[in-house]
């Protein structure tokens, strides 16, 4: 393994730190083929020539036949989609360092339902995601103003963690979106990023004229006149068990459904790398896996959702969330929810809803159990063949790659050397 690249944490070098991380992670994905040739000019999707001023720290050596990563071990970001940290960090101009904080969304271990409800009621004033104030009340007007007619695609993400944990992977995900959609518009539903600190983190992207805007969400508005409005009132009034799973995970599951129902567009997880334009898709959800025997889908996923405003399937998702919410089962209110609803709809009234289920190759070409294969050097011929076959697949049907951050965020990037199979136009 190569040397570890040490990055300074001080806010005075935040801009250079972000740029360096983007370059490193961009290099990784080029080598493993995630960033294959997707545009006619033949450039790889995340080449950032404007960022390559410091030639003393070159990451990639390239020729017509070989791309090699030299000494690339990445200090991964602290992103936790399914174990989200405190949304309450003081993100103002005086913030100088990233502090380790106790996650207020995690209830005491081994607590009973009544104990969790009492705990949540005590914690509620600290959870700013539920707060309604001057910033959140501007949510609707800011969304309408931001999504002007120049937006070729309207995209949403959510971020409930501290702004300072929006790291290299998340920035790469955003950059990949704008590489595929230079005239796209992205709103990140996030109170923490809607701050001075958040602006500093996103500034390298804003300076490149990418249209990205964090907006403080107003949950009561998003869920107003939806089946989940009652759920929100119940959880805030102590009439619902928040469960053992960090509530932020389920709030993210809910917010993506509500914002698409209200406005329509595209929702992307912040660990999804876009490989080619999405605007040809409409009312689509991706299968995560298929049954080997029947060849039918066995599970769907909600990391990528593309739907029109007020689509009836989204309404059914919201109904299911409110009526069957269970905060004690992993994924129950997310991937398993959309799978339950779609299976039920297909059985009872498939003709009433207009939507498309895309194959796993569209959004989830690499299963979460095998995602390590894109980060680590093949150790034998079988692994090498798998990588080469996966590269060929990615150059075709895949719209992007879900990096399954929960499984891959601690993986080290190993030195990789491939031949013709990872070169442009291979």
Coordinates of C-alpha atoms in Angstrom, one line a residue:
X1 CA 0.0 0.0 0.0
X2 CA 1.2 3.5 -0.7
X3 CA 1.6 6.3 1.8
X4 CA -1.4 7.7 3.6
X5 CA -2.4 11.1 2.4
X6 CA -2.7 13.4 5.4
X7 CA -5.2 16.2 5.0
X8 CA -5.3 19.2 7.4
X9 CA -8.6 19.8 9.2
X10 CA -8.4 23.6 9.8
X11 CA -11.1 25.7 8.2
X12 CA -8.4 27.9 6.6
X13 CA -7.5 25.0 4.3
X14 CA -11.1 23.6 3.9
X15 CA -11.2 24.6 0.2
X16 CA -7.9 22.8 -0.7
X17 CA -8.9 19.8 1.5
X18 CA -12.2 19.3 -0.4
X19 CA -10.5 19.7 -3.8
X20 CA -7.8 17.1 -2.8
X21 CA -10.4 14.6 -1.7
X22 CA -12.4 15.1 -4.9
X23 CA -9.3 14.4 -7.0
X24 CA -8.4 11.3 -5.0
X25 CA -11.9 9.8 -5.2
X26 CA -12.2 10.8 -8.8
X27 CA -9.0 8.9 -9.5
X28 CA -10.3 5.8 -7.8
X29 CA -13.5 5.7 -9.8
X30 CA -11.7 6.2 -13.0
X31 CA -9.5 3.2 -12.4
X32 CA -12.3 0.8 -11.4
X33 CA -14.3 1.9 -14.4
X34 CA -17.2 3.7 -12.7
X35 CA -16.3 6.7 -14.7
X36 CA -16.3 5.1 -18.1
X37 CA -16.6 7.0 -21.3
X38 CA -20.1 8.5 -21.2
X39 CA -19.7 11.6 -23.3
X40 CA -18.8 12.1 -26.9
X41 CA -15.7 14.1 -26.2
X42 CA -14.1 10.9 -24.7
X43 CA -13.3 12.5 -21.3
X44 CA -14.0 10.5 -18.2
X45 CA -16.9 11.7 -16.3
X46 CA -15.2 13.2 -13.3
X47 CA -12.0 14.6 -14.8
X48 CA -11.5 18.0 -13.1
X49 CA -8.8 19.7 -15.1
X50 CA -9.4 22.9 -13.3
X51 CA -8.5 21.3 -10.0
X52 CA -5.2 19.7 -11.2
X53 CA -2.9 22.6 -10.5
X54 CA -0.7 20.9 -8.0
X55 CA 1.3 18.5 -10.1
X56 CA 3.5 17.6 -7.1
X57 CA 0.7 15.5 -5.8
X58 CA -0.3 13.7 -9.0
X59 CA -2.6 10.8 -8.2
X60 CA -3.0 9.2 -11.6
X61 CA -0.4 8.0 -14.0
X62 CA -2.0 7.4 -17.4
X63 CA -1.1 6.1 -20.9
X64 CA -3.0 4.7 -23.7
X65 CA -3.0 1.3 -22.1
X66 CA -2.7 1.6 -18.4
X67 CA -4.1 3.7 -15.5
X68 CA -2.5 3.3 -12.2
X69 CA -3.3 4.7 -8.7
X70 CA -0.2 5.5 -6.8
X71 CA -0.3 5.4 -3.0
X72 CA -4.0 6.1 -2.5
X73 CA -5.5 5.4 0.9
X74 CA -8.4 7.7 1.5
X75 CA -9.3 9.1 4.9
X76 CA -13.0 8.4 4.5
X77 CA -15.6 10.9 5.5
X78 CA -17.9 10.4 8.6
X79 CA -21.1 10.1 6.5
X80 CA -23.7 7.7 8.0
X81 CA -26.9 7.6 6.0
X82 CA -28.3 4.9 8.2
X83 CA -26.7 6.0 11.4
X84 CA -27.0 9.7 11.1
X85 CA -25.2 12.0 13.5
X86 CA -26.4 15.1 15.3
X87 CA -28.2 17.6 13.1
X88 CA -27.6 20.2 15.7
X89 CA -24.0 21.3 15.4
X90 CA -23.3 25.0 15.6
X91 CA -22.6 25.7 12.0
X92 CA -21.7 29.3 12.0
X93 CA -18.6 31.3 11.0
X94 CA -16.9 30.6 14.3
X95 CA -16.9 26.8 13.7
X96 CA -13.2 25.9 13.3
X97 CA -13.1 22.1 13.9
X98 CA -15.2 19.1 13.6
X99 CA -16.3 17.9 17.1
X100 CA -17.4 14.4 18.0
X101 CA -20.9 14.6 19.2
X102 CA -23.4 12.1 20.7
X103 CA -26.0 11.2 18.2
X104 CA -29.3 12.6 19.6
X105 CA -31.3 10.3 17.3
X106 CA -30.1 7.1 18.9
X107 CA -32.2 6.0 21.9
X108 CA -30.7 4.4 25.0
X109 CA -29.6 0.8 24.4
X110 CA -32.1 -1.9 25.3
X111 CA -34.8 0.5 26.2
X112 CA -38.5 -0.3 26.2
X113 CA -41.1 1.3 24.0
X114 CA -42.3 3.6 26.8
X115 CA -38.8 4.5 27.7
X116 CA -38.0 5.4 24.1
X117 CA -41.1 7.6 23.8
X118 CA -40.2 9.4 27.0
X119 CA -36.6 9.8 25.9
X120 CA -37.7 11.2 22.5
X121 CA -40.0 13.7 24.1
X122 CA -37.1 14.9 26.2
X123 CA -34.8 15.1 23.2
X124 CA -37.3 16.7 20.8
X125 CA -36.4 20.4 21.5
X126 CA -32.8 19.5 20.5
X127 CA -33.8 18.0 17.2
X128 CA -33.8 21.0 14.8
X129 CA -35.1 18.9 11.9
X130 CA -38.5 19.2 13.6
X131 CA -38.2 22.9 14.2
X132 CA -40.4 25.4 12.5
X133 CA -38.7 28.8 12.3
X134 CA -38.1 31.7 9.9
X135 CA -35.6 29.7 7.8
X136 CA -37.8 26.6 7.4
X137 CA -40.9 28.6 6.7
X138 CA -39.2 29.9 3.5
X139 CA -38.8 26.4 2.2
X140 CA -41.6 26.4 -0.4
X141 CA -40.8 29.8 -1.8
X142 CA -37.1 29.0 -2.0
X143 CA -37.8 25.8 -3.9
X144 CA -40.0 27.5 -6.4
X145 CA -37.5 30.3 -6.9
X146 CA -34.6 27.9 -7.3
X147 CA -36.2 25.6 -9.8
X148 CA -36.5 28.0 -12.7
X149 CA -37.1 27.0 -16.3
X150 CA -33.4 26.7 -17.0
X151 CA -33.2 23.5 -14.9
X152 CA -33.0 20.5 -17.3
X153 CA -33.5 18.2 -14.4
X154 CA -34.7 18.8 -10.8
X155 CA -32.9 16.7 -8.2
X156 CA -33.2 16.4 -4.5
X157 CA -30.9 14.9 -1.8
X158 CA -31.3 14.9 2.0
X159 CA -28.7 15.6 4.6
X160 CA -29.5 15.4 8.4
X161 CA -25.9 15.0 9.6
X162 CA -23.6 17.9 10.6
X163 CA -22.5 20.0 7.7
X164 CA -18.8 19.1 8.4
X165 CA -19.5 15.4 7.7
X166 CA -20.5 16.2 4.1
X167 CA -17.3 14.8 2.8
X168 CA -15.4 13.6 -0.3
X169 CA -18.0 10.9 -1.3
X170 CA -20.9 13.3 -1.1
X171 CA -19.1 16.0 -3.1
X172 CA -18.2 13.4 -5.7
X173 CA -21.8 12.3 -5.9
X174 CA -22.9 15.9 -6.5
X175 CA -20.1 16.5 -9.0
X176 CA -21.1 13.3 -10.9
X177 CA -24.7 14.6 -11.2
X178 CA -23.5 17.9 -12.8
X179 CA -21.1 16.1 -15.1
X180 CA -24.1 14.3 -16.5
X181 CA -26.4 17.3 -16.2
X182 CA -24.5 20.6 -16.5
X183 CA -27.8 22.5 -16.5
X184 CA -29.3 20.4 -13.7
X185 CA -30.5 21.9 -10.4
X186 CA -30.0 20.3 -7.1
X187 CA -31.7 21.1 -3.8
X188 CA -30.3 19.4 -0.6
X189 CA -32.8 19.3 2.1
X190 CA -30.6 20.1 5.1
X191 CA -30.7 22.6 7.9
X192 CA -27.0 22.1 8.7
X193 CA -25.8 22.7 5.1
X194 CA -28.0 25.7 4.9
X195 CA -25.4 27.7 6.8
X196 CA -22.1 29.5 6.4
X197 CA -20.2 26.3 7.0
X198 CA -22.3 24.5 4.4
X199 CA -21.6 27.3 1.9
X200 CA -17.9 26.9 2.5
X201 CA -18.1 23.1 1.9
X202 CA -20.1 23.5 -1.3
X203 CA -18.2 26.6 -2.6
X204 CA -15.8 24.6 -4.8
X205 CA -18.9 23.3 -6.7
X206 CA -20.7 26.7 -6.7
X207 CA -17.6 28.3 -8.0
X208 CA -17.7 26.0 -11.0
X209 CA -21.3 27.3 -11.7
X210 CA -23.0 24.2 -10.6
X211 CA -26.5 25.0 -9.5
X212 CA -26.7 23.5 -6.0
X213 CA -28.6 24.9 -3.0
X214 CA -29.1 23.6 0.5
X215 CA -32.5 24.5 1.9
X216 CA -33.8 24.1 5.4
X217 CA -36.9 21.8 5.2
X218 CA -40.2 22.4 6.9
X219 CA -41.5 19.0 7.8
X220 CA -45.0 20.2 8.6
X221 CA -45.3 21.7 5.1
X222 CA -43.9 18.7 3.3
X223 CA -46.3 16.4 5.0
X224 CA -49.3 18.6 5.0
X225 CA -52.3 17.0 3.4
X226 CA -50.5 13.7 3.0
X227 CA -51.1 10.5 4.9
X228 CA -47.9 11.0 6.8
X229 CA -49.1 14.2 8.4
X230 CA -50.7 12.3 11.2
X231 CA -47.5 10.2 11.7
X232 CA -45.5 13.4 12.2
X233 CA -48.0 14.7 14.8
X234 CA -48.0 11.4 16.6
X235 CA -44.2 11.1 16.8
X236 CA -43.9 14.7 18.1
X237 CA -46.7 14.3 20.6
X238 CA -45.4 11.0 22.1
X239 CA -48.0 8.8 20.6
X240 CA -45.5 6.8 18.4
X241 CA -42.5 4.7 19.3
X242 CA -39.5 6.2 17.4
X243 CA -37.9 2.8 17.6
X244 CA -34.3 1.5 18.1
X245 CA -33.1 2.5 14.6
X246 CA -31.8 6.1 14.5
X247 CA -34.8 8.2 13.6
X248 CA -32.8 10.2 11.1
X249 CA -32.7 7.2 8.8
X250 CA -36.5 7.0 8.7
X251 CA -36.9 10.8 8.4
X252 CA -34.7 10.6 5.3
X253 CA -36.9 7.8 3.9
X254 CA -39.9 9.9 4.5
X255 CA -38.6 13.3 3.3
X256 CA -37.6 11.9 -0.1
X257 CA -41.1 10.5 -0.7
X258 CA -42.8 13.8 0.5
X259 CA -40.6 16.1 -1.5
X260 CA -41.1 14.1 -4.7
X261 CA -44.8 14.0 -4.1
X262 CA -45.0 17.8 -3.6
X263 CA -42.7 18.8 -6.5
X264 CA -41.7 15.8 -8.6
X265 CA -38.2 15.2 -10.0
X266 CA -35.3 13.0 -9.1
X267 CA -34.2 11.8 -5.6
X268 CA -30.6 10.6 -5.2
X269 CA -28.8 9.2 -2.2
X270 CA -25.5 11.1 -1.5
X271 CA -23.5 7.9 -2.1
X272 CA -24.8 7.4 -5.7
X273 CA -22.5 8.2 -8.5
X274 CA -24.2 9.2 -11.7
X275 CA -22.7 7.8 -15.0
X276 CA -25.1 9.1 -17.6
X277 CA -28.1 11.5 -17.9
X278 CA -31.2 10.6 -16.1
X279 CA -33.7 12.9 -17.8
X280 CA -34.8 10.2 -20.2
X281 CA -36.4 8.4 -17.2
X282 CA -39.8 9.0 -15.8
X283 CA -41.8 7.5 -13.0
X284 CA -39.1 4.9 -12.4
X285 CA -37.8 2.9 -9.4
X286 CA -34.9 0.4 -9.5
X287 CA -34.7 -3.2 -8.6
X288 CA -31.9 -4.0 -6.2
X289 CA -32.0 -7.8 -6.8
X290 CA -33.7 -10.4 -8.9
X291 CA -34.8 -14.0 -8.2
X292 CA -32.5 -16.3 -10.0
X293 CA -35.2 -18.8 -10.8
X294 CA -38.1 -16.6 -11.9
X295 CA -36.0 -13.7 -13.1
X296 CA -38.5 -11.3 -11.5
X297 CA -37.3 -8.7 -9.1
X298 CA -37.0 -9.8 -5.5
X299 CA -36.3 -6.4 -3.8
X300 CA -36.5 -2.8 -4.8
X301 CA -34.5 0.1 -3.4
X302 CA -35.3 3.8 -2.7
X303 CA -31.8 5.2 -3.2
X304 CA -32.9 6.5 -6.6
X305 CA -36.5 7.6 -7.2
X306 CA -37.8 9.4 -10.3
X307 CA -41.4 10.5 -10.2
X308 CA -43.9 13.1 -11.4
X309 CA -45.5 15.4 -8.9
X310 CA -48.5 13.9 -7.1
X311 CA -47.8 10.4 -8.6
X312 CA -50.2 7.9 -7.0
X313 CA -47.5 5.4 -6.2
X314 CA -45.7 8.0 -4.0
X315 CA -49.0 8.5 -2.2
X316 CA -49.2 4.8 -1.6
X317 CA -45.6 4.9 -0.3
X318 CA -46.6 7.7 2.1
X319 CA -49.7 5.8 3.2
X320 CA -47.6 2.7 3.9
X321 CA -45.1 4.7 5.9
X322 CA -47.7 6.2 8.2
X323 CA -49.8 3.1 8.7
X324 CA -47.0 0.5 9.1
X325 CA -44.1 2.5 10.6
X326 CA -41.7 0.3 12.6
X327 CA -38.6 2.0 13.9
X328 CA -37.1 -1.2 15.2
X329 CA -36.6 -3.0 11.9
X330 CA -33.7 -2.1 9.6
X331 CA -34.8 -0.9 6.2
X332 CA -38.5 -1.6 7.0
X333 CA -39.6 2.0 6.2
X334 CA -37.2 2.3 3.2
X335 CA -36.3 -0.4 0.7
X336 CA -38.6 -3.0 2.2
X337 CA -41.5 -0.4 2.2
X338 CA -41.3 0.3 -1.5
X339 CA -40.9 -3.4 -2.2
X340 CA -44.0 -4.2 -0.2
X341 CA -46.1 -1.6 -1.8
X342 CA -45.1 -2.3 -5.4
X343 CA -45.6 -6.0 -5.0
X344 CA -49.1 -5.4 -3.6
X345 CA -49.9 -3.0 -6.5
X346 CA -48.7 -5.4 -9.1
X347 CA -50.9 -8.1 -7.6
X348 CA -54.1 -6.1 -7.2
X349 CA -54.2 -3.2 -9.7
X350 CA -51.1 -2.8 -11.9
X351 CA -53.1 -1.1 -14.6
X352 CA -54.0 1.9 -12.4
X353 CA -50.4 3.1 -11.9
X354 CA -48.0 4.2 -14.5
X355 CA -44.4 3.4 -13.5
X356 CA -41.4 1.4 -14.5
X357 CA -39.2 -1.0 -12.6
X358 CA -35.7 -0.9 -13.9
X359 CA -33.3 -3.8 -13.7
X360 CA -30.6 -3.9 -11.0
X361 CA -28.1 -2.9 -13.7
X362 CA -29.7 0.6 -14.0
X363 CA -28.9 1.9 -10.4
X364 CA -27.5 -1.0 -8.5
X365 CA -25.0 -2.8 -10.8
X366 CA -22.8 -3.8 -7.9
X367 CA -24.5 -5.6 -5.0
X368 CA -23.8 -4.4 -1.5
X369 CA -22.1 -7.7 -0.7
X370 CA -19.6 -7.2 -3.6
X371 CA -19.0 -3.4 -3.5
X372 CA -15.5 -4.0 -2.0
X373 CA -14.5 -5.4 -5.3
X374 CA -14.5 -1.9 -6.8
X375 CA -12.2 -0.5 -4.0
X376 CA -9.6 -3.3 -3.6
X377 CA -7.0 -4.8 -5.9
X378 CA -8.0 -8.2 -7.3
X379 CA -6.2 -10.9 -5.4
X380 CA -6.7 -13.7 -7.9
X381 CA -7.7 -14.4 -11.5
X382 CA -11.4 -14.9 -10.6
X383 CA -11.6 -11.5 -8.9
X384 CA -9.8 -9.9 -11.9
X385 CA -12.3 -11.4 -14.3
X386 CA -15.2 -10.1 -12.2
X387 CA -13.9 -6.6 -12.3
X388 CA -13.4 -6.7 -16.0
X389 CA -16.9 -8.1 -16.6
X390 CA -18.3 -5.4 -14.3
X391 CA -16.6 -2.7 -16.3
X392 CA -18.2 -3.9 -19.5
X393 CA -21.6 -3.9 -17.8
X394 CA -21.1 -0.4 -16.4
X395 CA -20.3 1.0 -19.9
X396 CA -23.7 0.0 -21.1
X397 CA -27.0 -0.1 -19.2
X398 CA -26.0 1.5 -15.9
X399 CA -27.2 5.0 -15.1
X400 CA -25.0 5.1 -12.1
X401 CA -23.5 3.1 -9.2
X402 CA -24.7 3.0 -5.6
X403 CA -21.6 2.8 -3.4
X404 CA -23.4 1.3 -0.5
X405 CA -21.6 3.6 1.9
X406 CA -22.5 1.7 5.0
X407 CA -20.6 -1.2 3.6
X408 CA -17.8 0.6 1.8
X409 CA -17.1 3.8 3.8
X410 CA -14.2 2.2 5.7
X411 CA -12.6 0.4 2.8
X412 CA -9.1 1.5 1.9
X413 CA -8.3 2.2 -1.7
X414 CA -5.6 -0.1 -2.7
X415 CA -3.1 0.3 -5.5
X416 CA -4.6 -0.9 -8.7
X417 CA -3.1 -1.6 -12.1
X418 CA -5.3 -2.8 -15.0
X419 CA -4.5 -3.0 -18.7
X420 CA -6.7 -2.4 -21.7
X421 CA -10.0 -3.1 -19.8
X422 CA -9.9 0.2 -17.9
X423 CA -8.7 2.5 -20.6
X424 CA -11.0 4.9 -22.4
X425 CA -13.0 3.3 -25.2
X426 CA -11.9 -0.2 -23.9

